[in-house]
PDB file of C-alpha atoms in Angstrom:
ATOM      1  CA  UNK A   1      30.882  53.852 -34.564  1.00 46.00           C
ATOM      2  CA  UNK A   2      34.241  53.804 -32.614  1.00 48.00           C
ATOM      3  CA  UNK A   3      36.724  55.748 -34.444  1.00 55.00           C
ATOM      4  CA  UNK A   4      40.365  56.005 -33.345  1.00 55.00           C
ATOM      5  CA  UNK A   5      42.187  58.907 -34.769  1.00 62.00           C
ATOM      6  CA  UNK A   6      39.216  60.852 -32.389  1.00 58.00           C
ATOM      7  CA  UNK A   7      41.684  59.861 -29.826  1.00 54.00           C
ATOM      8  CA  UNK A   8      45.464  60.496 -31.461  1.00 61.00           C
ATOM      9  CA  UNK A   9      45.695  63.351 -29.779  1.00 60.00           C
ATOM     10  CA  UNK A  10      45.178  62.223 -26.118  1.00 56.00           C
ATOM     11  CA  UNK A  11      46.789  58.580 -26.498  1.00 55.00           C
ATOM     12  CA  UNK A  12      50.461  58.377 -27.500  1.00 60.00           C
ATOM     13  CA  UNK A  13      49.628  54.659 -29.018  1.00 60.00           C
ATOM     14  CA  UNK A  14      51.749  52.867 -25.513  1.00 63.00           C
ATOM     15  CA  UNK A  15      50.401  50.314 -23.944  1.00 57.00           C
ATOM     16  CA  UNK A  16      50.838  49.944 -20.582  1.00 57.00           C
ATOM     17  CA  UNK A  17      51.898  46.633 -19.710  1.00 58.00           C
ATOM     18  CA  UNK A  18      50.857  45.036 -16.367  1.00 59.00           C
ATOM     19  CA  UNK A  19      53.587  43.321 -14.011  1.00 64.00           C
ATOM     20  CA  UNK A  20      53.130  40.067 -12.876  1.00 71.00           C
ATOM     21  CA  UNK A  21      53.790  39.985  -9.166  1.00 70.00           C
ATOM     22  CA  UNK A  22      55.701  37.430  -7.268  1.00 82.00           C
ATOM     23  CA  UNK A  23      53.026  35.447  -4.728  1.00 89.00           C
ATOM     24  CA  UNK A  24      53.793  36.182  -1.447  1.00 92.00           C
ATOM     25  CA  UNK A  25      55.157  32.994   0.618  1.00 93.00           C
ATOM     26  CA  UNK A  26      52.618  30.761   1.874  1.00 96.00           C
ATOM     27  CA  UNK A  27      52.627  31.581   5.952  1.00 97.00           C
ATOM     28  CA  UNK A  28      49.793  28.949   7.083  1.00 97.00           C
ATOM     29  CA  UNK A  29      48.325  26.391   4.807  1.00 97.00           C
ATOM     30  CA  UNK A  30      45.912  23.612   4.595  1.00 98.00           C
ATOM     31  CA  UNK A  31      43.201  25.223   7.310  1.00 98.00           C
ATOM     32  CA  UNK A  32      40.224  23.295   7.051  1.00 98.00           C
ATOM     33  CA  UNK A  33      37.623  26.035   8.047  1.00 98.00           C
ATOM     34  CA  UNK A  34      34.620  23.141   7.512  1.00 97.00           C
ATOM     35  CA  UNK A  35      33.920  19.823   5.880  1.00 96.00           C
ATOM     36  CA  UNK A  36      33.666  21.275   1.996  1.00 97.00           C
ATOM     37  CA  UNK A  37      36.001  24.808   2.616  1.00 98.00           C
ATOM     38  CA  UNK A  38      40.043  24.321   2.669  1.00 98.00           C
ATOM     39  CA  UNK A  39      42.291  27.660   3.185  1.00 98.00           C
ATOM     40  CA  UNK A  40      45.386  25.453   1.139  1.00 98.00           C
ATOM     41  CA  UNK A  41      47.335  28.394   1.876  1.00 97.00           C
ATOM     42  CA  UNK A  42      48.298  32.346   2.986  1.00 98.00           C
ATOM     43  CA  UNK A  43      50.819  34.583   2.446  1.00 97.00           C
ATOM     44  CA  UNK A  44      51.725  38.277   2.967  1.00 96.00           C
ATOM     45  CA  UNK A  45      53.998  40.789   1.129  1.00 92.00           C
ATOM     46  CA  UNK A  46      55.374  42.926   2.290  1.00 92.00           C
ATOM     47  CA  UNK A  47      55.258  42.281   6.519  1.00 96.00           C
ATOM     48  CA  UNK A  48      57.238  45.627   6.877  1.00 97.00           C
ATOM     49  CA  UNK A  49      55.061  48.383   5.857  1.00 97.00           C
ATOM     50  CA  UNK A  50      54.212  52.091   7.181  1.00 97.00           C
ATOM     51  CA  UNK A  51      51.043  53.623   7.658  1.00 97.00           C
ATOM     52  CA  UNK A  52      49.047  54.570   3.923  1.00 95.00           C
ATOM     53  CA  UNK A  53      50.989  51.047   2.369  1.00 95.00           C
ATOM     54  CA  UNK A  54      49.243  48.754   0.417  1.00 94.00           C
ATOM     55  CA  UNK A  55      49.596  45.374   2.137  1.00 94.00           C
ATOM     56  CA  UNK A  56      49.318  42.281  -0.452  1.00 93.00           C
ATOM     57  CA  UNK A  57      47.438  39.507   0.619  1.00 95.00           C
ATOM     58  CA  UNK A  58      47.322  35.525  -1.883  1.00 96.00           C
ATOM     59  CA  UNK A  59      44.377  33.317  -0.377  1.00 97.00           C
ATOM     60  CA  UNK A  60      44.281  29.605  -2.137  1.00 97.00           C
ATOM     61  CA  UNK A  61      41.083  27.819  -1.458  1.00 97.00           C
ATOM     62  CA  UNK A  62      40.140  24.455  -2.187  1.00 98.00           C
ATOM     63  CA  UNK A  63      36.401  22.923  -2.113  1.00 98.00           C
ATOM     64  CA  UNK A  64      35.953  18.867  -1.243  1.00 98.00           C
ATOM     65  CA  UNK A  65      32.150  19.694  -2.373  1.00 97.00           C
ATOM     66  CA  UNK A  66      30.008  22.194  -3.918  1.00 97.00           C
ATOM     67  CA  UNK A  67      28.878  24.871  -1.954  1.00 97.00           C
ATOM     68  CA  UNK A  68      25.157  25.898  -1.614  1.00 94.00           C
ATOM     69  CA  UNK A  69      25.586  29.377  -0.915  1.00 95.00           C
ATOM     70  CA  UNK A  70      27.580  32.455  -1.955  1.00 97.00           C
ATOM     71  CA  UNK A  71      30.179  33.450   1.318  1.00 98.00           C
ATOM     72  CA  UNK A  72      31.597  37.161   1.871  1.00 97.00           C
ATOM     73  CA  UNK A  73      35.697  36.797   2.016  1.00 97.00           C
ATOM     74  CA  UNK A  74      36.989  38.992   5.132  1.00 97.00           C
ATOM     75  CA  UNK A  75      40.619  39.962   5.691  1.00 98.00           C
ATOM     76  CA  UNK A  76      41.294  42.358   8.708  1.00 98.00           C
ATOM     77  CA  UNK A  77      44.447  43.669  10.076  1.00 98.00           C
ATOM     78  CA  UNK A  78      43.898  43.886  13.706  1.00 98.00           C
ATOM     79  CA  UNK A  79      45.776  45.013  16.859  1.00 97.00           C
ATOM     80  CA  UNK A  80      45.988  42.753  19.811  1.00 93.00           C
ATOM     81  CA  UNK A  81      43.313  42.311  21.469  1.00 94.00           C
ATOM     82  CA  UNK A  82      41.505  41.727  17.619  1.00 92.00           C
ATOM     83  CA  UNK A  83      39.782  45.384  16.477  1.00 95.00           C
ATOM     84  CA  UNK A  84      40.345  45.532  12.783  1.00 97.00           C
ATOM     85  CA  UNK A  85      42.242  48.713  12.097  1.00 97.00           C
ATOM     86  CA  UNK A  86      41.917  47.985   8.592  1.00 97.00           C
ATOM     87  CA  UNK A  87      39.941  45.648   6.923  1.00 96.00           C
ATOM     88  CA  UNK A  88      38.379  44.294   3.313  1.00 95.00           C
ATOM     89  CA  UNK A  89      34.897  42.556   3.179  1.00 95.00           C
ATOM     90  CA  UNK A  90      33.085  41.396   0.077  1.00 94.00           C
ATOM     91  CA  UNK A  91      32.233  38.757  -2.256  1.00 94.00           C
ATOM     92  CA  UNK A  92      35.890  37.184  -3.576  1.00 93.00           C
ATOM     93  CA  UNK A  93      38.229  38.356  -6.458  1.00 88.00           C
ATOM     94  CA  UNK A  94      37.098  41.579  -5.686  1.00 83.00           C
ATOM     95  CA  UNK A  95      33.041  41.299  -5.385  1.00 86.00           C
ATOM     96  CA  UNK A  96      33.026  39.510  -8.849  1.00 89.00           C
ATOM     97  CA  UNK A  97      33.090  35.914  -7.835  1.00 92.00           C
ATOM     98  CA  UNK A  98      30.582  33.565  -5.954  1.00 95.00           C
ATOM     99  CA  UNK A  99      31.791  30.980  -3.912  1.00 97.00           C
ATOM    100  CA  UNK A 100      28.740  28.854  -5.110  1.00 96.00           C
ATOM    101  CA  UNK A 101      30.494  28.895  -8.524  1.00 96.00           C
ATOM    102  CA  UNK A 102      34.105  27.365  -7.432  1.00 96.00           C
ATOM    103  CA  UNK A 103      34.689  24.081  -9.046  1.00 96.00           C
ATOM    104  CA  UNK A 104      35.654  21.650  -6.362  1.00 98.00           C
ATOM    105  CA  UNK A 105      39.040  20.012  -6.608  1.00 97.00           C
ATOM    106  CA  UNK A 106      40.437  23.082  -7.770  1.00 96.00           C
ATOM    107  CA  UNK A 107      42.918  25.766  -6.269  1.00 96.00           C
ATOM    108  CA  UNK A 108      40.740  29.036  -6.209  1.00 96.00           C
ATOM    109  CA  UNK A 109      43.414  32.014  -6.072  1.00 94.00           C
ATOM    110  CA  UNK A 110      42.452  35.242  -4.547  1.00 94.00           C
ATOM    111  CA  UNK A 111      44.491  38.425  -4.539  1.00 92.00           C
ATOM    112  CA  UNK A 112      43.359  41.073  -2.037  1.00 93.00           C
ATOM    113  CA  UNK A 113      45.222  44.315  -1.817  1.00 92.00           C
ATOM    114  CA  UNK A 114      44.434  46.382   1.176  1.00 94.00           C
ATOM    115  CA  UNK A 115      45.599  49.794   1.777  1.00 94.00           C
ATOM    116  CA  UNK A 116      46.314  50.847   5.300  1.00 96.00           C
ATOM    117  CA  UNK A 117      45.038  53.976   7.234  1.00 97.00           C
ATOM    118  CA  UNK A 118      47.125  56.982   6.880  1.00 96.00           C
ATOM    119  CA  UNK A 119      46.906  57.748  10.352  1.00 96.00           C
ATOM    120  CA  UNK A 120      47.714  53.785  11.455  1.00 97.00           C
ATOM    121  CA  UNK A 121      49.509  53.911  14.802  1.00 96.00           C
ATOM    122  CA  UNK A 122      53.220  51.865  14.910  1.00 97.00           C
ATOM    123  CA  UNK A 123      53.318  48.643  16.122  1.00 97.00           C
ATOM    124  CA  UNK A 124      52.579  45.048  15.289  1.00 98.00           C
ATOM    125  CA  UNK A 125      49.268  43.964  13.939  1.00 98.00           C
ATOM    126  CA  UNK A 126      47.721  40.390  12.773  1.00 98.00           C
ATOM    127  CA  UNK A 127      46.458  39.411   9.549  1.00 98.00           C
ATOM    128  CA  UNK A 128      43.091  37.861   9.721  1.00 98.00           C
ATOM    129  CA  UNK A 129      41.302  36.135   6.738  1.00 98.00           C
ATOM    130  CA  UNK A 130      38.092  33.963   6.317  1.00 98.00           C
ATOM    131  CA  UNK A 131      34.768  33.536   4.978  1.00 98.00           C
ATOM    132  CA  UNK A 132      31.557  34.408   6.011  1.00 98.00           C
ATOM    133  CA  UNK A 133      27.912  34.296   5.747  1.00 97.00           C
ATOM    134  CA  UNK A 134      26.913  37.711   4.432  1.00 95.00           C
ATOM    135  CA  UNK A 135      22.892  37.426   5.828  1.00 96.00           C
ATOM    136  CA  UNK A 136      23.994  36.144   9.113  1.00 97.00           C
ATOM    137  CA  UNK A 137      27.478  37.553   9.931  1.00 97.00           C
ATOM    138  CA  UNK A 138      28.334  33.715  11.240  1.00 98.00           C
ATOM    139  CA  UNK A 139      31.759  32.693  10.332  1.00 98.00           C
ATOM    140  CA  UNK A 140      32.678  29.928   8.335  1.00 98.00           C
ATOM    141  CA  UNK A 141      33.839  27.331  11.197  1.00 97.00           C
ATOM    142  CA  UNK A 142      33.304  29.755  13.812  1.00 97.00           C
ATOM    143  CA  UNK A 143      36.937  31.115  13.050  1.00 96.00           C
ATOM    144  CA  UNK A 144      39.273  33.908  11.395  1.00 97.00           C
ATOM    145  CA  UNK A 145      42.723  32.341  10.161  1.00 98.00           C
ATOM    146  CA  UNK A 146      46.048  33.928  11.595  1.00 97.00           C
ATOM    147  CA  UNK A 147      48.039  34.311   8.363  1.00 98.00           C
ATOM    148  CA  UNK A 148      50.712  36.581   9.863  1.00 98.00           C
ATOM    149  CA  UNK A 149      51.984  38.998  11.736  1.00 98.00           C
ATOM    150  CA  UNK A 150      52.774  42.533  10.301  1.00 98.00           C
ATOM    151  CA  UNK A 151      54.614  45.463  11.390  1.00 98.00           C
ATOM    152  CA  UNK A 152      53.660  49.039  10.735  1.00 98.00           C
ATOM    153  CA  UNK A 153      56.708  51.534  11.473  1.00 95.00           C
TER     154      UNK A 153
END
């Protein structure tokens, strides 16, 4: 049995309230990775960061058909000649979705929030995103999506 006034003297009885974000603006949109996967669109905030910031990714996908399997989502912030520096991997909306389980027809947002290293060198660095076949490694369309260009000061 849950009883409350157990816990009056630890909680002051404030909520905290959770901020909506703004979405970042779109950079690159409607990238058709294959015939059923759309990235509708990409954005970054904030594209001026410093080493140990938390870089704020919005993915939209779109399905024209139902997937069979469940992808891995990648995003990787990568120097020039494209070794990630940083990077996220995992099933979407933060290893709780399945991409077998999008509706098709249907704008399928995904927030990823990606801190950088601490020890990240200056300089300018891409944002890569896609999807990917987590028992193969194979890329969805062969490809990574450009979203943007950051720089780390």
């Amino acid at each position: 049995v849950y009883d409350a006034e157990t816990f009056d003297d630890i909680f002051d009885g404030q909520a905290p309230t959770f901020r909506e974000w703004p979405d970042p603006p779109a950079t690159v949109s409607d990238i058709r990775l294959d015939d059923s996967i759309t990235l509708s669109q990409a954005g970054v905030e904030p594209t001026q960061l410093s080493s140990g910031d938390v870089l704020h990714l919005l993915l939209t996908w779109t399905l024209s058909e139902p997937l069979d399997r469940d992808y891995k989502l990648f995003v990787h912030v990568a120097d020039e000649s494209g070794r990630p520096l940083a990077q996220w991997d995992g099933l979407p909306n933060l290893n709780t979705a399945r991409t077998s389980q999008w509706p098709v027809g249907e704008s399928i947002r995904e927030h990823v929030l990606l801190a950088l290293p601490e020890e990240m060198p200056p300089g300018a660095y891409q944002v890569l995103a896609g999807l990917y076949n987590g028992e193969t490694g194979e890329r969805v369309g062969g490809q990574a999506v450009r979203v943007t260009e950051i720089v780390v000061r």
